[in-house]
Short mmCIF file of C-alpha atoms and ligand atoms in Angstrom, two decimals:
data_model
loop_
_atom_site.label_atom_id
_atom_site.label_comp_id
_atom_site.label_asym_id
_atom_site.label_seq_id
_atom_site.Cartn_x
_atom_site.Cartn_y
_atom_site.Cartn_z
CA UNK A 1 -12.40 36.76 -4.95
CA UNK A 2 -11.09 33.98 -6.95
CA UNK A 3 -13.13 31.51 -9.01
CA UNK A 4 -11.61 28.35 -8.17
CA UNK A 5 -12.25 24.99 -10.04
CA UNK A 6 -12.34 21.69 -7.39
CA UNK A 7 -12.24 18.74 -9.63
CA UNK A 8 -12.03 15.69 -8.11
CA UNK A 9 -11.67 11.50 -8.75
CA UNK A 10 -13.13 9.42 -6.27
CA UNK A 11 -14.11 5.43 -6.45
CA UNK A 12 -15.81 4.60 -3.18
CA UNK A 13 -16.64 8.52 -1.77
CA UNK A 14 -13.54 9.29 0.50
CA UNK A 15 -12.20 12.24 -2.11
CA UNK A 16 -15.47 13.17 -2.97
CA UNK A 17 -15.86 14.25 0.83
CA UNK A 18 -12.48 15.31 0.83
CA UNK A 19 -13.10 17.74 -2.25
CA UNK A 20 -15.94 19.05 -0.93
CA UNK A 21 -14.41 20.40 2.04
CA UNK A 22 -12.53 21.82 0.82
CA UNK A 23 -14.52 23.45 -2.04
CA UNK A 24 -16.56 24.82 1.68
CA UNK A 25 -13.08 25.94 2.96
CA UNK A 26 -12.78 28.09 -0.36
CA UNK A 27 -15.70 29.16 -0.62
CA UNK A 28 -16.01 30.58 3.32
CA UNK A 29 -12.44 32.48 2.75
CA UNK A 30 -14.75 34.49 0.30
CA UNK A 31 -13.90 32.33 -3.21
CA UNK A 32 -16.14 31.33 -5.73
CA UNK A 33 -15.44 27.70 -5.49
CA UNK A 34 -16.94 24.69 -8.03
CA UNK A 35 -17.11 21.08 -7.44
CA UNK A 36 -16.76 18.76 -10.35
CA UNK A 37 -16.48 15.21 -10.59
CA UNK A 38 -13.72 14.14 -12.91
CA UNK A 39 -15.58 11.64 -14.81
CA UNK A 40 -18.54 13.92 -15.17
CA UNK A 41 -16.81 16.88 -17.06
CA UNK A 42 -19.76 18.95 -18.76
CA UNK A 43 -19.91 19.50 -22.22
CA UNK A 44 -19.86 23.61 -22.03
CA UNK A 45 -16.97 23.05 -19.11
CA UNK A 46 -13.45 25.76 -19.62
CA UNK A 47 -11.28 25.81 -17.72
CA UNK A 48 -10.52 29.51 -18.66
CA UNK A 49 -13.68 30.57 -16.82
CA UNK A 50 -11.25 30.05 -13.41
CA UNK A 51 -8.71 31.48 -11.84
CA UNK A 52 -7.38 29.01 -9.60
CA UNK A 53 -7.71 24.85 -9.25
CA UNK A 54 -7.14 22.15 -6.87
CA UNK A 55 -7.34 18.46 -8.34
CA UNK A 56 -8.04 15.73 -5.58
CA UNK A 57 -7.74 12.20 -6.72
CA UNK A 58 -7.35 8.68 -4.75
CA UNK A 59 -4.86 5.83 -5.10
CA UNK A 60 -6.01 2.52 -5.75
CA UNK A 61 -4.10 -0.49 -7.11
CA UNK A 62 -0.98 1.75 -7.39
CA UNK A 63 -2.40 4.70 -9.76
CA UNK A 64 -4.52 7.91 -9.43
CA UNK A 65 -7.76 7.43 -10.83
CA UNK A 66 -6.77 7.35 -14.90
CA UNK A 67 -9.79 10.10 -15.91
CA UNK A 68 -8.15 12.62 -13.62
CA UNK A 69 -5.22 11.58 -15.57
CA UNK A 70 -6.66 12.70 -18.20
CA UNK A 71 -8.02 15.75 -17.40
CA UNK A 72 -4.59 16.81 -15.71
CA UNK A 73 -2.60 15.99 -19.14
CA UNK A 74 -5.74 17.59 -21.47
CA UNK A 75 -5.11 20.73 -19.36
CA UNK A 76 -1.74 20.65 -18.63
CA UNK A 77 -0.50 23.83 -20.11
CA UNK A 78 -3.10 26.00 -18.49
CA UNK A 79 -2.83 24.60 -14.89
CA UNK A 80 0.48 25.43 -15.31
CA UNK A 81 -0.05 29.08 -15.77
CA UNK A 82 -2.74 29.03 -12.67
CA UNK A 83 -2.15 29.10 -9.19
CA UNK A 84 -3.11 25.24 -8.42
CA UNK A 85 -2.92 22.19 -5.97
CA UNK A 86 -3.35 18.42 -6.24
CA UNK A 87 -4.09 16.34 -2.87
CA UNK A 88 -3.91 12.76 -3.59
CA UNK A 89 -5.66 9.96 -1.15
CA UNK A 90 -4.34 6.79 -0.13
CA UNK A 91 -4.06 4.44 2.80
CA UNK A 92 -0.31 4.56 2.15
CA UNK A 93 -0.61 8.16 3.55
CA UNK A 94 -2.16 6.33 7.03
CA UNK A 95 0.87 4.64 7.57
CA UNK A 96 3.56 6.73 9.99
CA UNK A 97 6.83 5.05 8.66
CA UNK A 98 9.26 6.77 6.56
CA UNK A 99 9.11 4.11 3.90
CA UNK A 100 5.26 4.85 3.59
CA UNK A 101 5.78 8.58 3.39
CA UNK A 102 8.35 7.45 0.49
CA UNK A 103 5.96 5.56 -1.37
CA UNK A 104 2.89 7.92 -1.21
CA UNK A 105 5.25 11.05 -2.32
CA UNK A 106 6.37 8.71 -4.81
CA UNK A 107 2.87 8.42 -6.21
CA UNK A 108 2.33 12.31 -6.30
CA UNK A 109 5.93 12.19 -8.31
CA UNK A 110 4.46 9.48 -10.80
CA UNK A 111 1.21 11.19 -11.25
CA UNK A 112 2.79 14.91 -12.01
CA UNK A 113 5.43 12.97 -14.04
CA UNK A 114 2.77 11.53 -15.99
CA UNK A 115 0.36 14.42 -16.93
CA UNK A 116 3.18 17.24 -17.03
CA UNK A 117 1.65 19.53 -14.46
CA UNK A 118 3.44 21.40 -11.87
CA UNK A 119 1.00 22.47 -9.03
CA UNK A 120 2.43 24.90 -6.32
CA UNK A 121 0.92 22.84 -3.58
CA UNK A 122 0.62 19.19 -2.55
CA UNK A 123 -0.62 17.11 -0.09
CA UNK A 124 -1.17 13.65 0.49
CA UNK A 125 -4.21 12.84 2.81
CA UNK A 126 -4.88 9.70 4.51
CA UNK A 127 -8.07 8.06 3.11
CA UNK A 128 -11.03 5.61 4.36
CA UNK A 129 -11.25 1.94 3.97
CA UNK A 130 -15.31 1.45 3.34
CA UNK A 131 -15.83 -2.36 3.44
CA UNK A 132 -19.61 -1.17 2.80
CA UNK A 133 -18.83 -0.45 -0.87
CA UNK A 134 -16.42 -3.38 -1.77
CA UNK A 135 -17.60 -6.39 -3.62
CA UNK A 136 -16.59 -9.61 -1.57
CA UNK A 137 -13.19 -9.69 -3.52
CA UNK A 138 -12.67 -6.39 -2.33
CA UNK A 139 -13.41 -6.90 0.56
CA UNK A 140 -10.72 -9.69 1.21
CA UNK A 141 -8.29 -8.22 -0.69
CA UNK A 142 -8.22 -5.08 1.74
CA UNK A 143 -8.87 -6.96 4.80
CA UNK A 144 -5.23 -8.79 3.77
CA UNK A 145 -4.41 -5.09 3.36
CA UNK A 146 -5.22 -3.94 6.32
CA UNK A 147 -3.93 -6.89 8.59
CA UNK A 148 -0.51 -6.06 6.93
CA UNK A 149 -0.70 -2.49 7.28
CA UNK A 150 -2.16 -2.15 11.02
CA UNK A 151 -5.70 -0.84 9.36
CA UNK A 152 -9.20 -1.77 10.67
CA UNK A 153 -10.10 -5.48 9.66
CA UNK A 154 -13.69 -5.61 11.27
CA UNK A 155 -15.33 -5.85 7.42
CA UNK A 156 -18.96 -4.73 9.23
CA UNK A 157 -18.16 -1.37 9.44
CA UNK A 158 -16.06 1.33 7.58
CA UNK A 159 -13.20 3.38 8.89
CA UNK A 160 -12.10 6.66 7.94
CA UNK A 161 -8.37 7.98 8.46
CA UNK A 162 -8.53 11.68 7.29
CA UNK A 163 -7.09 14.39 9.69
CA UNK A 164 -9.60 16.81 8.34
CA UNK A 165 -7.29 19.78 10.04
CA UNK A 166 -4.91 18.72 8.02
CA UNK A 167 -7.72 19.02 4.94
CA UNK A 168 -8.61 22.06 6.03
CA UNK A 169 -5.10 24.01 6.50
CA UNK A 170 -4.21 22.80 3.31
CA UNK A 171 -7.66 24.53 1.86
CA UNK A 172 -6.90 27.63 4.14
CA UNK A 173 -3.25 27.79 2.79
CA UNK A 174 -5.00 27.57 -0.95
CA UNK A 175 -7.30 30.23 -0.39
CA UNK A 176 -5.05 33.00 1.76
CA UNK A 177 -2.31 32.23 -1.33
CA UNK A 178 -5.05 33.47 -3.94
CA UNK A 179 -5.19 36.60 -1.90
CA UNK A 180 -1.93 37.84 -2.16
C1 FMN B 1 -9.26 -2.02 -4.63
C2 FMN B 1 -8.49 -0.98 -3.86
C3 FMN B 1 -7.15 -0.79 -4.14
C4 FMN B 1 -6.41 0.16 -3.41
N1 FMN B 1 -5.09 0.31 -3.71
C5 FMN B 1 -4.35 1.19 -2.98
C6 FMN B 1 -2.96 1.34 -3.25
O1 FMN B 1 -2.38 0.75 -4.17
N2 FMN B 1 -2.25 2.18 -2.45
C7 FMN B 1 -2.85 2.89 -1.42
O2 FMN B 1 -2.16 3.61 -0.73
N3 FMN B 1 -4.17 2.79 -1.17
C8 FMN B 1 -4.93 1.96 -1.92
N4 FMN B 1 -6.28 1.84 -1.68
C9 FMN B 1 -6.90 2.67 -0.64
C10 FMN B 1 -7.64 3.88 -1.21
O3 FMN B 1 -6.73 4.82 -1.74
C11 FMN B 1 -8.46 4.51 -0.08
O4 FMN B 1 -9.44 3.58 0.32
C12 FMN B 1 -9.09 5.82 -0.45
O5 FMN B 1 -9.75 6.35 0.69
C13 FMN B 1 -10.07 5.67 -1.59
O6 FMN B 1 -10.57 6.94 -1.91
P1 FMN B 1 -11.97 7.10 -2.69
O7 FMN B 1 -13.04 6.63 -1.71
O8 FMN B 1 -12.08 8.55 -2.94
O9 FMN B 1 -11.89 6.28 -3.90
C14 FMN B 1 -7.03 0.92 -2.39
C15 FMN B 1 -8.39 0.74 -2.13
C16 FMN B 1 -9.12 -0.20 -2.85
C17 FMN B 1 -10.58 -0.39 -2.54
#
């Protein structure tokens, strides 16, 4: 049994879900798995008290949310010595064209360029678009978004793009690779 650390960045809920399932995936492949929002580090947290992590974060206006940043620089040195794996969330990762595929590996590349980490796994994972939890602006902006990118544009109700078997073989792959 590993003790694995899940810490995630999430700005309307998509990676929190996204985290959490896989923080169950761990946990029922007989890990010790905790959840912790990025921006709500505690005080007494170290990150020597695990043996494994998996950072989550999602993509919005071009960058990974900048606390997980943070954390992932802070900590660089010893999530390079653990056996870890970031998943980063977009609506890039929706799209099924190469150039899309380009762009949201790029972002993975940007992020691990940024903070110095080296995970063992990643994954990017299509996200949501939650109209419920944007501001009118918001709201606009991503309908534009969407109408561009072949997303939902009905701003009355949410829509949620994750292949959770994808979420969940990448959890599965985590957990059997903490085994061996
Ligand atoms: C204001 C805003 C900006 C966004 N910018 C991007 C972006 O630059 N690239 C992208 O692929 N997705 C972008 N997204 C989509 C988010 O990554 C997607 O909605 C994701 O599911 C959000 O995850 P969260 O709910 O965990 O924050 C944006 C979303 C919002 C609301």
């Amino acid at each position: 049994m590993a003790r694995v650390l899940v810490l995630y960045g999430s700005t309307e809920g998509q990676t929190a879900t996204i985290a959490e399932r896989t923080a169950e995936v761990l946990a029922s492949a007989g890990h010790d798995s905790t959840l912790i929002h990025g921006n709500r580090v505690p005080e007494e947290f170290r990150l020597s008290e695990y043996d494994a992590v998996v950072v989550g974060a999602s993509v919005h206006k071009g960058h990974h949310q900048k606390y997980v940043e943070q954390f992932v620089r802070e900590h660089a040195k010893e999530l390079n010595r653990l056996p870890s794996a970031f998943f980063s969330v977009s609506l890039t990762a929706v799209e099924d064209t190469d150039e899309a595929r380009m762009t949201a590996e790029n972002l993975v590349t940007e992020f691990l360029a940024a903070t110095g980490w080296n995970p063992d796994r990643t994954a990017v994972v299509a996200g949501a678009l939650k109209y419920s939890r944007y501001g009118l602006l918001t709201r606009l902006l991503m309908k534009y978004v969407a109408r561009k990118k072949g997303g939902g544009t009905d701003t009355s109700r949410d829509y949620e793009y994750t292949d959770w078997d994808e979420v969940e073989r990448f959890a599965t792959a985590f957990a059997r690779s903490l085994d061996s």
